[in-house]
Amino acid sequence: MKKIIVLVGVMFLCAVLYTGWSVLDHRVFSARVPEQTMSVYQKMDVLSQDVYQLAKEGKYPEAKEKLASLGALFAETKPPKGLSIEAVNALSDTIIKAKRAFAAVKLEPNRLLWHALQIRLAIDSLTHEKQPLWKNYYSSYQEHINKMMLLGAGHKQAEFSQAFAQNLQLYQTLKPAITVAASAQQMEAMYSIYSFLLQETRKAEYNWEGITNALTELNRLVDAIFVGEDRSAFAPGMPPDSPLLIIALFASVVLTSLGYVGWRKYKAEQDAKKRKRREP
């Protein structure tokens, strides 16, 4: 088991470090506005891109400095009008957790890149309200849900657990950015659905009817949050070969491996207890 986890970790790290994507968002890198004419949120947007790019290049001290500047700017800036308390807290918490990761004694490159990407998407949602980067993952979200629905219909526990772990990673990555646009009720509903699904995947026997109902509601919520009334979820800047999906894939392998081994151990213990009861 340890060898499997180590191997997956190495593959995960390689996927992050050697992914062939040089720029997350071309909007500012291609034509930056002179700093003296920027608004405070434009400055944060540029800093978030710098944090991601530097983390991607393995320049962690420089990324840490940019992240500190971003955190200070966010702390001293009045939130945009209409931004919910939940969104402010989510953004603040995202920055704090990223700063802790970059300040750790032992740095984890894949984890740092994940935090940098999460911050990039979250800050972009403040500065590009009509075309945020996170909306480019609408198709991926739909594919995840459809796949889980099919696996649920076939009662395929191991495969469903793996598919759910992948979708959970995507949800956690996009959550701070989505919180900026979604209502508090929508975010609470998504939290409840994922809490239920997570509990089900930890059981020996799944409640497939409940899972199907939860996925149906999740699909409705995703449509409402990503698409809204105009049915348009397109935004430039995030190519389909985003490293986020690579990160989600390898993370799901680790989660699934651990979950499946735990489930098999539980089943073995239950079978052993049944045999003891049958013995005279």
CSV table of C-alpha atoms in Angstrom, one decimal:
chain,number,residue,atom,x,y,z
A,1,MET,CA,0.0,0.0,0.0
A,2,LYS,CA,2.8,2.4,0.9
A,3,LYS,CA,4.5,1.7,-2.4
A,4,ILE,CA,1.3,2.5,-4.3
A,5,ILE,CA,0.9,5.8,-2.5
A,6,VAL,CA,4.5,6.7,-3.1
A,7,LEU,CA,4.2,5.8,-6.8
A,8,VAL,CA,1.0,7.8,-7.2
A,9,GLY,CA,2.6,10.8,-5.4
A,10,VAL,CA,5.6,10.7,-7.8
A,11,MET,CA,3.3,10.6,-10.8
A,12,PHE,CA,1.2,13.4,-9.3
A,13,LEU,CA,4.2,15.6,-8.8
A,14,CYS,CA,5.5,15.0,-12.3
A,15,ALA,CA,2.1,15.9,-13.8
A,16,VAL,CA,2.1,19.2,-11.9
A,17,LEU,CA,5.7,20.2,-12.6
A,18,TYR,CA,5.9,19.2,-16.3
A,19,THR,CA,2.4,20.1,-17.5
A,20,GLY,CA,2.8,21.9,-20.8
A,21,TRP,CA,0.7,24.9,-20.0
A,22,SER,CA,2.7,28.2,-19.7
A,23,VAL,CA,0.0,30.7,-19.0
A,24,LEU,CA,-3.3,30.4,-17.0
A,25,ASP,CA,-4.8,33.6,-18.1
A,26,HIS,CA,-3.6,35.7,-21.1
A,27,ARG,CA,-5.7,38.7,-20.3
A,28,VAL,CA,-3.1,40.5,-18.1
A,29,PHE,CA,0.1,38.8,-19.1
A,30,SER,CA,-0.4,39.8,-22.7
A,31,ALA,CA,-1.2,43.4,-22.0
A,32,ARG,CA,-0.7,44.7,-18.5
A,33,VAL,CA,-2.1,48.0,-17.5
A,34,PRO,CA,0.4,50.5,-16.0
A,35,GLU,CA,0.3,50.0,-12.2
A,36,GLN,CA,-0.4,53.6,-11.4
A,37,THR,CA,-3.7,53.4,-13.3
A,38,MET,CA,-4.9,50.1,-11.9
A,39,SER,CA,-7.7,49.8,-9.4
A,40,VAL,CA,-7.0,47.9,-6.2
A,41,TYR,CA,-8.8,44.8,-7.6
A,42,GLN,CA,-6.8,44.9,-10.8
A,43,LYS,CA,-3.6,44.9,-8.7
A,44,MET,CA,-4.9,41.9,-6.8
A,45,ASP,CA,-5.7,40.2,-10.1
A,46,VAL,CA,-2.2,40.7,-11.4
A,47,LEU,CA,-0.7,39.5,-8.1
A,48,SER,CA,-2.8,36.3,-8.2
A,49,GLN,CA,-1.5,35.6,-11.7
A,50,ASP,CA,2.0,36.2,-10.5
A,51,VAL,CA,1.5,33.8,-7.6
A,52,TYR,CA,0.3,31.1,-9.9
A,53,GLN,CA,3.0,31.6,-12.5
A,54,LEU,CA,5.8,31.7,-10.0
A,55,ALA,CA,4.5,28.6,-8.2
A,56,LYS,CA,4.3,26.8,-11.5
A,57,GLU,CA,7.9,27.7,-12.2
A,58,GLY,CA,9.0,26.5,-8.8
A,59,LYS,CA,9.9,29.9,-7.6
A,60,TYR,CA,8.3,29.5,-4.2
A,61,PRO,CA,10.1,32.4,-2.2
A,62,GLU,CA,9.0,34.8,-4.9
A,63,ALA,CA,5.5,33.4,-5.0
A,64,LYS,CA,5.4,33.7,-1.2
A,65,GLU,CA,6.3,37.4,-1.4
A,66,LYS,CA,3.6,38.1,-4.0
A,67,LEU,CA,1.1,36.1,-1.9
A,68,ALA,CA,2.0,38.2,1.1
A,69,SER,CA,1.4,41.4,-0.9
A,70,LEU,CA,-1.9,40.0,-2.1
A,71,GLY,CA,-3.0,39.2,1.4
A,72,ALA,CA,-2.1,42.6,2.7
A,73,LEU,CA,-4.0,44.3,-0.1
A,74,PHE,CA,-7.0,42.1,0.4
A,75,ALA,CA,-7.1,42.8,4.1
A,76,GLU,CA,-6.9,46.6,3.8
A,77,THR,CA,-9.4,46.8,0.9
A,78,LYS,CA,-13.2,47.3,1.4
A,79,PRO,CA,-15.1,44.3,-0.2
A,80,PRO,CA,-16.9,45.0,-3.4
A,81,LYS,CA,-20.5,46.2,-3.0
A,82,GLY,CA,-22.9,43.3,-2.8
A,83,LEU,CA,-20.3,40.7,-1.9
A,84,SER,CA,-21.7,38.3,0.7
A,85,ILE,CA,-20.1,37.7,4.1
A,86,GLU,CA,-19.7,34.0,3.1
A,87,ALA,CA,-17.8,35.1,0.0
A,88,VAL,CA,-15.5,37.4,1.9
A,89,ASN,CA,-14.8,34.7,4.5
A,90,ALA,CA,-14.1,32.1,1.7
A,91,LEU,CA,-11.6,34.4,-0.1
A,92,SER,CA,-9.9,35.3,3.2
A,93,ASP,CA,-9.7,31.7,4.3
A,94,THR,CA,-8.3,30.7,0.8
A,95,ILE,CA,-5.5,33.3,1.1
A,96,ILE,CA,-4.7,32.3,4.7
A,97,LYS,CA,-4.4,28.6,3.9
A,98,ALA,CA,-2.2,29.3,0.9
A,99,LYS,CA,0.1,31.5,3.0
A,100,ARG,CA,0.4,28.7,5.6
A,101,ALA,CA,1.2,26.2,2.8
A,102,PHE,CA,3.9,28.5,1.4
A,103,ALA,CA,5.3,29.0,4.9
A,104,ALA,CA,5.6,25.3,5.8
A,105,VAL,CA,9.0,23.9,6.7
A,106,LYS,CA,8.6,21.2,4.1
A,107,LEU,CA,7.1,22.5,0.9
A,108,GLU,CA,4.9,20.3,-1.2
A,109,PRO,CA,5.1,21.5,-4.8
A,110,ASN,CA,1.8,19.9,-5.9
A,111,ARG,CA,0.0,21.4,-3.0
A,112,LEU,CA,1.5,24.8,-3.5
A,113,LEU,CA,0.4,24.8,-7.1
A,114,TRP,CA,-3.1,23.8,-6.1
A,115,HIS,CA,-3.4,26.7,-3.6
A,116,ALA,CA,-2.0,29.1,-6.2
A,117,LEU,CA,-4.6,28.0,-8.8
A,118,GLN,CA,-7.4,28.2,-6.3
A,119,ILE,CA,-6.4,31.8,-5.4
A,120,ARG,CA,-6.0,32.7,-9.1
A,121,LEU,CA,-9.6,31.5,-9.8
A,122,ALA,CA,-11.0,33.2,-6.7
A,123,ILE,CA,-9.5,36.6,-7.3
A,124,ASP,CA,-10.4,36.4,-11.0
A,125,SER,CA,-14.0,36.0,-10.0
A,126,LEU,CA,-13.8,39.4,-8.4
A,127,THR,CA,-12.4,41.2,-11.4
A,128,HIS,CA,-14.2,39.4,-14.3
A,129,GLU,CA,-17.7,39.1,-13.1
A,130,LYS,CA,-19.2,38.4,-16.5
A,131,GLN,CA,-16.6,36.0,-17.8
A,132,PRO,CA,-14.9,34.4,-14.8
A,133,LEU,CA,-12.4,31.6,-15.4
A,134,TRP,CA,-14.1,29.1,-13.2
A,135,LYS,CA,-17.1,28.9,-15.6
A,136,ASN,CA,-14.9,27.1,-18.1
A,137,TYR,CA,-15.3,24.0,-16.0
A,138,TYR,CA,-19.0,23.7,-16.6
A,139,SER,CA,-18.5,20.9,-19.2
A,140,SER,CA,-16.2,19.1,-16.9
A,141,TYR,CA,-18.7,19.3,-14.0
A,142,GLN,CA,-21.4,18.0,-16.2
A,143,GLU,CA,-19.3,15.1,-17.4
A,144,HIS,CA,-18.4,14.2,-13.8
A,145,ILE,CA,-22.1,14.2,-12.8
A,146,ASN,CA,-23.2,12.1,-15.8
A,147,LYS,CA,-20.5,9.6,-15.1
A,148,MET,CA,-21.5,9.3,-11.5
A,149,MET,CA,-25.1,8.9,-12.5
A,150,LEU,CA,-24.2,6.0,-14.8
A,151,LEU,CA,-22.0,4.3,-12.2
A,152,GLY,CA,-24.7,4.7,-9.6
A,153,ALA,CA,-27.3,3.1,-11.9
A,154,GLY,CA,-25.0,0.1,-12.2
A,155,HIS,CA,-24.3,0.0,-8.5
A,156,LYS,CA,-20.5,0.0,-9.2
A,157,GLN,CA,-19.1,1.1,-5.8
A,158,ALA,CA,-15.4,1.2,-6.5
A,159,GLU,CA,-15.7,3.1,-9.8
A,160,PHE,CA,-18.3,5.5,-8.3
A,161,SER,CA,-15.9,6.2,-5.3
A,162,GLN,CA,-13.1,7.1,-7.8
A,163,ALA,CA,-15.4,9.3,-9.9
A,164,PHE,CA,-16.7,11.1,-6.8
A,165,ALA,CA,-13.2,11.7,-5.5
A,166,GLN,CA,-12.3,13.4,-8.8
A,167,ASN,CA,-15.4,15.6,-8.7
A,168,LEU,CA,-14.9,16.4,-5.0
A,169,GLN,CA,-11.4,17.7,-5.8
A,170,LEU,CA,-12.8,19.9,-8.6
A,171,TYR,CA,-15.5,21.3,-6.3
A,172,GLN,CA,-13.0,22.1,-3.6
A,173,THR,CA,-10.8,23.9,-6.1
A,174,LEU,CA,-13.6,26.0,-7.5
A,175,LYS,CA,-15.5,26.6,-4.3
A,176,PRO,CA,-14.0,30.0,-3.3
A,177,ALA,CA,-14.5,31.4,-6.8
A,178,ILE,CA,-18.0,30.1,-7.1
A,179,THR,CA,-18.9,31.5,-3.7
A,180,VAL,CA,-18.4,35.0,-5.1
A,181,ALA,CA,-21.2,34.5,-7.7
A,182,ALA,CA,-23.5,32.0,-6.1
A,183,SER,CA,-26.1,32.7,-3.4
A,184,ALA,CA,-25.7,31.6,0.2
A,185,GLN,CA,-28.6,29.2,-0.3
A,186,GLN,CA,-27.0,27.6,-3.3
A,187,MET,CA,-23.6,27.2,-1.5
A,188,GLU,CA,-25.4,25.6,1.5
A,189,ALA,CA,-27.2,23.2,-0.8
A,190,MET,CA,-24.0,22.2,-2.5
A,191,TYR,CA,-22.3,21.7,0.8
A,192,SER,CA,-25.1,19.5,2.0
A,193,ILE,CA,-25.0,17.4,-1.1
A,194,TYR,CA,-21.3,16.8,-1.0
A,195,SER,CA,-21.5,16.0,2.8
A,196,PHE,CA,-24.1,13.4,2.1
A,197,LEU,CA,-22.2,11.8,-0.9
A,198,LEU,CA,-19.0,11.8,1.1
A,199,GLN,CA,-20.7,9.9,4.0
A,200,GLU,CA,-22.2,7.4,1.6
A,201,THR,CA,-18.8,6.6,0.0
A,202,ARG,CA,-17.5,5.7,3.5
A,203,LYS,CA,-20.1,3.0,4.0
A,204,ALA,CA,-19.9,-0.6,3.1
A,205,GLU,CA,-23.2,-0.5,1.3
A,206,TYR,CA,-24.3,2.6,-0.6
A,207,ASN,CA,-27.8,4.1,-0.5
A,208,TRP,CA,-28.1,4.3,-4.3
A,209,GLU,CA,-31.5,5.8,-4.3
A,210,GLY,CA,-30.3,8.6,-2.1
A,211,ILE,CA,-27.2,9.1,-4.2
A,212,THR,CA,-29.3,9.4,-7.4
A,213,ASN,CA,-31.5,12.0,-5.8
A,214,ALA,CA,-28.5,13.9,-4.5
A,215,LEU,CA,-26.8,13.9,-8.0
A,216,THR,CA,-30.0,15.0,-9.6
A,217,GLU,CA,-30.2,18.0,-7.3
A,218,LEU,CA,-26.4,18.7,-7.8
A,219,ASN,CA,-27.0,18.7,-11.5
A,220,ARG,CA,-29.8,21.3,-11.1
A,221,LEU,CA,-27.6,23.4,-8.9
A,222,VAL,CA,-24.6,23.3,-11.2
A,223,ASP,CA,-26.8,24.4,-14.1
A,224,ALA,CA,-28.2,27.3,-12.1
A,225,ILE,CA,-24.8,28.5,-10.8
A,226,PHE,CA,-22.7,28.0,-14.0
A,227,VAL,CA,-25.3,28.8,-16.6
A,228,GLY,CA,-27.9,31.0,-15.0
A,229,GLU,CA,-30.6,32.5,-17.1
A,230,ASP,CA,-28.6,33.4,-20.2
A,231,ARG,CA,-27.5,29.7,-20.7
A,232,SER,CA,-23.9,30.9,-21.5
A,233,ALA,CA,-21.0,29.6,-19.5
A,234,PHE,CA,-18.1,30.5,-21.9
A,235,ALA,CA,-15.1,32.5,-20.8
A,236,PRO,CA,-11.7,32.9,-22.4
A,237,GLY,CA,-8.4,32.1,-20.8
A,238,MET,CA,-8.6,28.5,-19.5
A,239,PRO,CA,-7.7,25.9,-22.2
A,240,PRO,CA,-9.2,22.4,-22.0
A,241,ASP,CA,-5.9,20.8,-21.0
A,242,SER,CA,-5.9,22.7,-17.7
A,243,PRO,CA,-3.6,21.2,-15.0
A,244,LEU,CA,-6.6,21.3,-12.6
A,245,LEU,CA,-8.0,18.2,-14.3
A,246,ILE,CA,-4.7,16.5,-14.0
A,247,ILE,CA,-4.5,17.4,-10.3
A,248,ALA,CA,-8.0,16.1,-9.8
A,249,LEU,CA,-7.3,12.9,-11.5
A,250,PHE,CA,-4.2,12.0,-9.5
A,251,ALA,CA,-5.7,13.2,-6.3
A,252,SER,CA,-8.7,10.9,-6.9
A,253,VAL,CA,-6.4,7.9,-7.4
A,254,VAL,CA,-4.9,8.4,-3.9
A,255,LEU,CA,-8.3,9.0,-2.3
A,256,THR,CA,-9.9,6.0,-4.1
A,257,SER,CA,-7.0,3.7,-3.2
A,258,LEU,CA,-7.2,4.5,0.5
A,259,GLY,CA,-11.0,4.3,0.5
A,260,TYR,CA,-11.1,1.0,-1.3
A,261,VAL,CA,-8.6,-0.7,0.9
A,262,GLY,CA,-10.5,0.5,4.0
A,263,TRP,CA,-13.7,-0.8,2.5
A,264,ARG,CA,-12.2,-4.2,1.8
A,265,LYS,CA,-10.8,-4.4,5.3
A,266,TYR,CA,-14.2,-3.6,6.8
A,267,LYS,CA,-15.8,-6.3,4.6
A,268,ALA,CA,-13.2,-8.9,5.7
A,269,GLU,CA,-13.8,-8.1,9.4
A,270,GLN,CA,-17.6,-8.4,8.9
A,271,ASP,CA,-17.2,-11.8,7.1
A,272,ALA,CA,-14.9,-13.0,9.9
A,273,LYS,CA,-17.5,-12.1,12.5
A,274,LYS,CA,-20.2,-14.0,10.6
A,275,ARG,CA,-18.1,-17.1,10.4
A,276,LYS,CA,-17.5,-17.0,14.1
A,277,ARG,CA,-21.2,-16.8,14.8
A,278,ARG,CA,-21.8,-19.9,12.6
A,279,GLU,CA,-19.1,-21.9,14.4
A,280,PRO,CA,-20.5,-24.3,17.2
